[in-house]
mmCIF file of C-alpha atoms and ligand atoms in Angstrom:
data_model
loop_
_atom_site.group_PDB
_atom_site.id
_atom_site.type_symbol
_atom_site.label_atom_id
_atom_site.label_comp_id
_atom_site.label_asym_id
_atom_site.label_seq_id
_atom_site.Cartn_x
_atom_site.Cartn_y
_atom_site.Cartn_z
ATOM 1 C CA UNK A 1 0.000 0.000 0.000
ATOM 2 C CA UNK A 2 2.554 2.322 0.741
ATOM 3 C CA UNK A 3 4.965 1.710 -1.863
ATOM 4 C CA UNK A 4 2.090 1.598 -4.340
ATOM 5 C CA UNK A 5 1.032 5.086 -3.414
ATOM 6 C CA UNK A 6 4.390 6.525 -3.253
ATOM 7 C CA UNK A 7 4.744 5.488 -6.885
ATOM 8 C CA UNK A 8 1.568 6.790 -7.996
ATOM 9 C CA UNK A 9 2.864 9.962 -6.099
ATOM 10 C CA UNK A 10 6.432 9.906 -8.132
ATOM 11 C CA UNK A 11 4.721 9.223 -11.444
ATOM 12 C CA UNK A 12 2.085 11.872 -11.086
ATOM 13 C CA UNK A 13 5.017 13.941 -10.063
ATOM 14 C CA UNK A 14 7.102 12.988 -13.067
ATOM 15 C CA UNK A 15 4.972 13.873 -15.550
ATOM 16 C CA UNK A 16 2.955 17.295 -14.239
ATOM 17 C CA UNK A 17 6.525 18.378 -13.993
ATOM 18 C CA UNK A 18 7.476 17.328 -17.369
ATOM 19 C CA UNK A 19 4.587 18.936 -18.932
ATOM 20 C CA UNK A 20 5.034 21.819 -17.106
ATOM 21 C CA UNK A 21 8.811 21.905 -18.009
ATOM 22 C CA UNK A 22 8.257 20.898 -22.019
ATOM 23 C CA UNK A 23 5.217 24.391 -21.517
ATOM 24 C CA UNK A 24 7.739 26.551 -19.828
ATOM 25 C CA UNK A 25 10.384 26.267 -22.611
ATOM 26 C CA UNK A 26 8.463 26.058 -25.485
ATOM 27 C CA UNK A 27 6.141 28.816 -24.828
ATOM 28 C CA UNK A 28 9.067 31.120 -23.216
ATOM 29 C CA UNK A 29 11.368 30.608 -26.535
ATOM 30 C CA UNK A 30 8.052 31.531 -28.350
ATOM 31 C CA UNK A 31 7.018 34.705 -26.482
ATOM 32 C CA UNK A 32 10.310 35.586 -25.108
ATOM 33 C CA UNK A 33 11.715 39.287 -26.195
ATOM 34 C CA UNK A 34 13.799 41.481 -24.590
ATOM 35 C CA UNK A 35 14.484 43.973 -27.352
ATOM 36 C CA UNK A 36 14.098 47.823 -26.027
ATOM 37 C CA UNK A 37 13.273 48.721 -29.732
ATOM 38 C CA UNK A 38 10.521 46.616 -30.554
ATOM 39 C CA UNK A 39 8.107 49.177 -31.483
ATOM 40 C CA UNK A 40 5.253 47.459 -29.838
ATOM 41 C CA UNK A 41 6.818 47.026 -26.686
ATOM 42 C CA UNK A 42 4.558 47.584 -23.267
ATOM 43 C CA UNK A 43 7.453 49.376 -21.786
ATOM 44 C CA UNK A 44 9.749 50.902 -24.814
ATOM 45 C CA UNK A 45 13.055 51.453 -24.147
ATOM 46 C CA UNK A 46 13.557 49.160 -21.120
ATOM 47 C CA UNK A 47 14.956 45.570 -21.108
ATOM 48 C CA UNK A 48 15.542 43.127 -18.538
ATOM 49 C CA UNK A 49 19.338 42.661 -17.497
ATOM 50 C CA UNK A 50 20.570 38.923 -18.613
ATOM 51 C CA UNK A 51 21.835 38.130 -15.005
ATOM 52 C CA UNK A 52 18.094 38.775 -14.184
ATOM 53 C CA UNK A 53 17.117 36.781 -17.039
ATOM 54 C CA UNK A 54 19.106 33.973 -16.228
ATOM 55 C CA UNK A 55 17.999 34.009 -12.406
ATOM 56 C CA UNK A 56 14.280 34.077 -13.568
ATOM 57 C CA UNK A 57 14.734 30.829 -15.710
ATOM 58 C CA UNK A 58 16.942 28.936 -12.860
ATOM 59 C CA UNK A 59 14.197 29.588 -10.120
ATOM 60 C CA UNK A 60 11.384 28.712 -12.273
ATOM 61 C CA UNK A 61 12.706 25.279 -13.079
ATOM 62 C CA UNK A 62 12.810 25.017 -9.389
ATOM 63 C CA UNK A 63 9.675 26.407 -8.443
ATOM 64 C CA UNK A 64 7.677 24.714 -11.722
ATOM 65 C CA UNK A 65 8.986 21.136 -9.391
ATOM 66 C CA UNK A 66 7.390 22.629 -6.219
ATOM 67 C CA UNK A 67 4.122 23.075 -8.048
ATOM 68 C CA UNK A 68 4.046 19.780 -9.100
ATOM 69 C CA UNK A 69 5.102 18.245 -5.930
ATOM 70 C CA UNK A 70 1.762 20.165 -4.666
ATOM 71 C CA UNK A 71 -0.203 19.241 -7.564
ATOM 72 C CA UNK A 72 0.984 15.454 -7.369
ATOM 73 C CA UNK A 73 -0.236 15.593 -3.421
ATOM 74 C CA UNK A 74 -3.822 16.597 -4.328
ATOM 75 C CA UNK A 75 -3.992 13.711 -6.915
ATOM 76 C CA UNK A 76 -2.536 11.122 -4.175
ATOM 77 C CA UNK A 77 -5.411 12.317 -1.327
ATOM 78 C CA UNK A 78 -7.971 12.796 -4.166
ATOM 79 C CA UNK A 79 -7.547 9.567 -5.905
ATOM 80 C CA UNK A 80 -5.892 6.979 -3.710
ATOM 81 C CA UNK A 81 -7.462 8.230 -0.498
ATOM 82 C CA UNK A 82 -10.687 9.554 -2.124
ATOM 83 C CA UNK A 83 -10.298 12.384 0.384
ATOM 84 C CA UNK A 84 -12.766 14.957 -0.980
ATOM 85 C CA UNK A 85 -15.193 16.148 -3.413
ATOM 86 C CA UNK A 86 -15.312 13.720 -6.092
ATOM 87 C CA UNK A 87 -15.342 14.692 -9.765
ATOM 88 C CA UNK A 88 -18.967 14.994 -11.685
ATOM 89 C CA UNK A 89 -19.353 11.987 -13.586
ATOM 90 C CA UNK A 90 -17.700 12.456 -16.614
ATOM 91 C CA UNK A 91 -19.687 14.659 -19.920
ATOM 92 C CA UNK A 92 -18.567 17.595 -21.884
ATOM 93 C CA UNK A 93 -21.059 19.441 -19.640
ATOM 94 C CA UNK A 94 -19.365 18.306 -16.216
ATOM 95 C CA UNK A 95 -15.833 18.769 -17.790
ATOM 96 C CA UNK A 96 -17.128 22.501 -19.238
ATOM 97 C CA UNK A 97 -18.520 23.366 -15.890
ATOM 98 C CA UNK A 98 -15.560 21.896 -13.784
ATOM 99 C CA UNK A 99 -13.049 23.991 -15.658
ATOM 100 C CA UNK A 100 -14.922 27.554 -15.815
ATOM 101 C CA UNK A 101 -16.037 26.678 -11.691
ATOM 102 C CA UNK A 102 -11.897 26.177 -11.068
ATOM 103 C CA UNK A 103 -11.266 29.178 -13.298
ATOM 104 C CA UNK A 104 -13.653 31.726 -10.943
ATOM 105 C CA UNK A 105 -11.921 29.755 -8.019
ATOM 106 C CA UNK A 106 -8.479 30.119 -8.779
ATOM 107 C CA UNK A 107 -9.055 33.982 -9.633
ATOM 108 C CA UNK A 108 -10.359 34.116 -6.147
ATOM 109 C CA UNK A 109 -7.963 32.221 -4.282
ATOM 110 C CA UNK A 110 -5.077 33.996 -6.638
ATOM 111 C CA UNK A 111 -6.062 37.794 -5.991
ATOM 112 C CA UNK A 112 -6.688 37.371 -2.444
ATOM 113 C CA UNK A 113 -3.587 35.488 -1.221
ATOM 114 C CA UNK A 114 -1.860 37.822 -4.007
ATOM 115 C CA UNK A 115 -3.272 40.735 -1.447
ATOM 116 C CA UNK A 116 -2.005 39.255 1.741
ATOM 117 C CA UNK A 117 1.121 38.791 -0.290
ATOM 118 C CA UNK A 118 1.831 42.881 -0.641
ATOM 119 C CA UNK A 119 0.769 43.563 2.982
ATOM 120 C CA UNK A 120 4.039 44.960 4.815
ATOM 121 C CA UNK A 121 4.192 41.753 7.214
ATOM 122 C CA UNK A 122 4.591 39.538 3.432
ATOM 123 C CA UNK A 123 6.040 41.369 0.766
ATOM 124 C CA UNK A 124 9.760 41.593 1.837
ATOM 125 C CA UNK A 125 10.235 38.193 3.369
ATOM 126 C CA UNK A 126 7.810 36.203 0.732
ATOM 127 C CA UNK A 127 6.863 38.285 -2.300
ATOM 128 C CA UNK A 128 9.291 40.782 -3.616
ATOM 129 C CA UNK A 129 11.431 38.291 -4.987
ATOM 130 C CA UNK A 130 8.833 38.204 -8.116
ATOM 131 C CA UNK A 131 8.805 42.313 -8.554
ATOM 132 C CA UNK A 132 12.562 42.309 -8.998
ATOM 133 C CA UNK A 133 12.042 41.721 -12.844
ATOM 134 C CA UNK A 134 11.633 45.180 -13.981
ATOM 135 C CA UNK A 135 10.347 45.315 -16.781
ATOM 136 C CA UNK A 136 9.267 41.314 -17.337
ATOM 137 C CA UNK A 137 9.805 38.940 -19.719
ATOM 138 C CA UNK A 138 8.392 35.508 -20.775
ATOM 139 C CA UNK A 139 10.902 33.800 -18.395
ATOM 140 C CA UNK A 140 9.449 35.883 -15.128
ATOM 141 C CA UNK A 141 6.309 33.578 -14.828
ATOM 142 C CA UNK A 142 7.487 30.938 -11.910
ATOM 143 C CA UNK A 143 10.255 33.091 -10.755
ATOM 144 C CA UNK A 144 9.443 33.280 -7.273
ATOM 145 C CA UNK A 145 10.457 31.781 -3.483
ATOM 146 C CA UNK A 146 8.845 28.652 -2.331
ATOM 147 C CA UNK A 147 6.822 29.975 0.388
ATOM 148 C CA UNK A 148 5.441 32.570 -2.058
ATOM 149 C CA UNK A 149 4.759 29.457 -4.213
ATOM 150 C CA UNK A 150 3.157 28.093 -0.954
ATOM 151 C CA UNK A 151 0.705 31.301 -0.773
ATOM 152 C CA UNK A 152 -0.449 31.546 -4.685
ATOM 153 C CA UNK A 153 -0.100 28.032 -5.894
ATOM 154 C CA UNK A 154 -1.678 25.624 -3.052
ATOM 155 C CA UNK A 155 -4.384 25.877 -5.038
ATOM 156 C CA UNK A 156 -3.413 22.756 -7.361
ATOM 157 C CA UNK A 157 -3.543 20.689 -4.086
ATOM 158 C CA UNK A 158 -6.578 22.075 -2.383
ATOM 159 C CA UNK A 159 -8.334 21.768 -6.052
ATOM 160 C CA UNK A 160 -8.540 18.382 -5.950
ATOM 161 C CA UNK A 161 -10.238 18.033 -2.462
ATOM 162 C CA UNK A 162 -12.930 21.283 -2.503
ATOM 163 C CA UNK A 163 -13.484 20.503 -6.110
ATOM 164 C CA UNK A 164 -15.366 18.199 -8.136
ATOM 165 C CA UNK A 165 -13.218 18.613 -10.509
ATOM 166 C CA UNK A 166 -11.398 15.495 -12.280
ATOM 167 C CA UNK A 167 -7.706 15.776 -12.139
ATOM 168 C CA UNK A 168 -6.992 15.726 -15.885
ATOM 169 C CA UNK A 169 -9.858 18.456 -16.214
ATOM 170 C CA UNK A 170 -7.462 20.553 -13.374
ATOM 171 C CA UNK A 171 -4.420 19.888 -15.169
ATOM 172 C CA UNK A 172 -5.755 21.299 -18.333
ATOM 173 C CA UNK A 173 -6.585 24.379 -16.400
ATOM 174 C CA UNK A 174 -3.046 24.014 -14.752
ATOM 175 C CA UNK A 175 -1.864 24.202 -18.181
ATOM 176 C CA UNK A 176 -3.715 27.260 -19.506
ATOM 177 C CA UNK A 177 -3.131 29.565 -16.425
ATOM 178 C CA UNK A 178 0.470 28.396 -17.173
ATOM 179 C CA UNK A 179 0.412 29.542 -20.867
ATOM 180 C CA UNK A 180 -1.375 32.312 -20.270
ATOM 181 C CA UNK A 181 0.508 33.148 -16.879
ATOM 182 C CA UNK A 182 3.990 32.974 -19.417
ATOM 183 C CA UNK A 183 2.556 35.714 -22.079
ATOM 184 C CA UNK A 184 1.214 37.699 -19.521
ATOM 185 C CA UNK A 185 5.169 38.283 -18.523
ATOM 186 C CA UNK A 186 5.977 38.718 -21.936
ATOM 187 C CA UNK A 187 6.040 42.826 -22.213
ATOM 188 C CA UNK A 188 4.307 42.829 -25.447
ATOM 189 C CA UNK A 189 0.354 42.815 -26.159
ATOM 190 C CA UNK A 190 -0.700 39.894 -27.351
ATOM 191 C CA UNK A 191 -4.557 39.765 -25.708
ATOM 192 C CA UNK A 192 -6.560 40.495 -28.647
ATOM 193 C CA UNK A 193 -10.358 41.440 -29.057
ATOM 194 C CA UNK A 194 -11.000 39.471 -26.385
ATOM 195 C CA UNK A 195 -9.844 41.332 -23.899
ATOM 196 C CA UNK A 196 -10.607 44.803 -25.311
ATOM 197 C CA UNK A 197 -12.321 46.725 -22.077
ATOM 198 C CA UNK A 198 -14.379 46.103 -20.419
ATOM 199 C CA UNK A 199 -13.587 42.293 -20.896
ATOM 200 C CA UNK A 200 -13.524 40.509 -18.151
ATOM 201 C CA UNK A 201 -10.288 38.648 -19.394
ATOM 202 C CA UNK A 202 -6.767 39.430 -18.237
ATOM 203 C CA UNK A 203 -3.960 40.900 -20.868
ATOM 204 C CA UNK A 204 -0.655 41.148 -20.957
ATOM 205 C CA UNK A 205 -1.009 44.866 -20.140
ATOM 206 C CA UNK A 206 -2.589 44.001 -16.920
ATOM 207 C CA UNK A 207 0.345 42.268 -15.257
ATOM 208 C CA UNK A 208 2.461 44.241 -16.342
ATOM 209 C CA UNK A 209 0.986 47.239 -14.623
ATOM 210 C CA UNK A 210 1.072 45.309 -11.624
ATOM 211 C CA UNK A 211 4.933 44.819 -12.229
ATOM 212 C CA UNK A 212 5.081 48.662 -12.836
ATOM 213 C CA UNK A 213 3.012 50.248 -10.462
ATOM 214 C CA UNK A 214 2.566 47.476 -7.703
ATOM 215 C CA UNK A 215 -0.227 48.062 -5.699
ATOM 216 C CA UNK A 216 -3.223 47.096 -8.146
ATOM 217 C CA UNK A 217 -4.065 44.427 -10.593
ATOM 218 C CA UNK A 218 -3.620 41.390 -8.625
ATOM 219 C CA UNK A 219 -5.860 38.715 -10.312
ATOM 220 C CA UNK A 220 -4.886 36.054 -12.719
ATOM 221 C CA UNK A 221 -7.645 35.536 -15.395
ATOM 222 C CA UNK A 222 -10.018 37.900 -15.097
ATOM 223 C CA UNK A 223 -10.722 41.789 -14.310
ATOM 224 C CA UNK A 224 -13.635 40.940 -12.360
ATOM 225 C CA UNK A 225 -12.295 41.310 -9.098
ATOM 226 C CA UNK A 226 -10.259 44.065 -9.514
ATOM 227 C CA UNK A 227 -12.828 45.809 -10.917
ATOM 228 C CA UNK A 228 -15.019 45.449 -7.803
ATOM 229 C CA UNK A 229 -12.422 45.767 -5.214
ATOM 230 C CA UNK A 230 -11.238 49.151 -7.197
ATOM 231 C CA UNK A 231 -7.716 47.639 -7.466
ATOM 232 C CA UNK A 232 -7.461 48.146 -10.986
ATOM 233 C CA UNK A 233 -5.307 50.711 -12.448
ATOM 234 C CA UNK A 234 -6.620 53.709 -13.272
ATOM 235 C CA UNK A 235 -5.050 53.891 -16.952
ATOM 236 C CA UNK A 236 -5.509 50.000 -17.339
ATOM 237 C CA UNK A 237 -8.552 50.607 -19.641
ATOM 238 C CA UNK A 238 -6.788 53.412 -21.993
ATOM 239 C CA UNK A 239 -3.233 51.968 -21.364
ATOM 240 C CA UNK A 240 -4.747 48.747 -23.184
ATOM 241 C CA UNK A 241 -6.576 50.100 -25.534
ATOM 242 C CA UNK A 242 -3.194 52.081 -26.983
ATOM 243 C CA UNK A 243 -1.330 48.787 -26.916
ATOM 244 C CA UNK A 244 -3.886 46.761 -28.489
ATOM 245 C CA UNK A 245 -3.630 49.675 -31.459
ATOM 246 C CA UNK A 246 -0.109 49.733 -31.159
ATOM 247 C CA UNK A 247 0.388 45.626 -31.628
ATOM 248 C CA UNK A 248 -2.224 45.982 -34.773
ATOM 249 C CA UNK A 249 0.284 48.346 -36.205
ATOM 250 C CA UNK A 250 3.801 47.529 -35.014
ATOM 251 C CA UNK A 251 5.877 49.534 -37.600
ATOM 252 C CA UNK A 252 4.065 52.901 -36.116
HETATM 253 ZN ZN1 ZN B 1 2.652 40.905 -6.841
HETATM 254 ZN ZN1 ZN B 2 4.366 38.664 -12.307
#
């Protein structure tokens, strides 16, 4: 029994953290640019030093194998202990409804712990780590300290159990808010109409006024909360709207 569940741990382990490895690189050497003179650059003129470049890529490889150790936990108490809620039986409804219920869940769990996070008693000790890539690129996504990793990405372990989610549907959605968590670092617009304002979906300009002006924008999918809290920035709207003109026409 216990050998059997410590390999079911070790080869959940081995391949969230392969998939989230093979994601990290591919989609970073996609979306990755550091050029100052790219014309539709979020932040023209700035780049990120390459010994900050470097230390962004080394911590993420370590902190991509802390998520899946926490990940890899959920899956042993969800499906060898049946600790929890258990998953919907399986449709394309239940598998819809899972993902878009562990979306709105994760954008809660996300922005509030991401609060806590900049409180004076967390930031220096936990979270400033992450805000020391100025302006951010592709690489930035999982560069942060483990107990900040602790704070924002529990989540992958408690989804299993509070859930009824299945654990493929929640690694699909691990996978997206990783994608979309790697181009939101990326310094360059690449949202689209669909998150023209007031959409209630995240762009890249979004993070990166959190990056750049700190104290607002703190959710990871969607502007809901921000919006209601009144954490969003107040140029987030127009700021967007000029970079979503400014990706459509690059060469201006
Ligand atoms: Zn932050
Ligand atoms: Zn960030």
């Amino acid at each position: 029994m216990i050998f059997g569940t410590l390999l079911f741990f070790v080869g959940t382990f081995a391949v969230v953290y392969a998939l989230l490895l093979i994601v990290y690189f591919a989609t970073g050497l996609l979306f990755f640019s550091n050029d100052p003179a790219r014309a539709d650059k979020i932040e023209p003129g700035r780049a990120l030093p390459d010994a900050k470049v470097w230390r962004d890529i080394k911590q993420s490889v370590r902190s991509l194998a802390s998520i899946s150790v926490m990940f890899s936990l959920g899956h042993v108490l969800y499906s060898r202990f049946h600790i929890g809620w258990m998953a919907w039986p399986t449709s394309i409804w239940s598998v819809l409804l899972s993902f878009i219920l562990s979306m709105i869940a994760y954008d809660t769990w996300f922005y509030w712990m991401h609060r806590l996070l900049h409180t004076k008693r967390f930031y220096r000790r936990i979270h400033r780590w992450h805000h020391l890539s100025l302006p951010s690129v592709a690489w930035s996504n999982n560069s942060d300290t483990l107990l900040d990793n602790l704070f924002l990405q529990s989540y992958w372990l408690a989804a299993h159990l509070i859930l009824p989610i299945a654990p493929l549907v929640l690694l699909v959605h691990k996978l997206y808010d990783h994608v979309s968590g790697i181009i939101g670092h990326s310094g360059v617009e690449h949202g689209g109409g669909i998150t023209y304002p007031p959409s209630p979906f995240n762009s890249v300009t979004h993070h990166d006024q959190h990056h750049r002006y700190f104290n607002c924008n703190y959710s990871p999918h969607f502007t809901v909360w921000d919006r209601l809290m009144g954490t969003l920035h107040k140029t987030h709207d127009a700021e967007l709207k000029d970079n979503l003109r400014r990706r459509r026409m690059p060469a201006g």
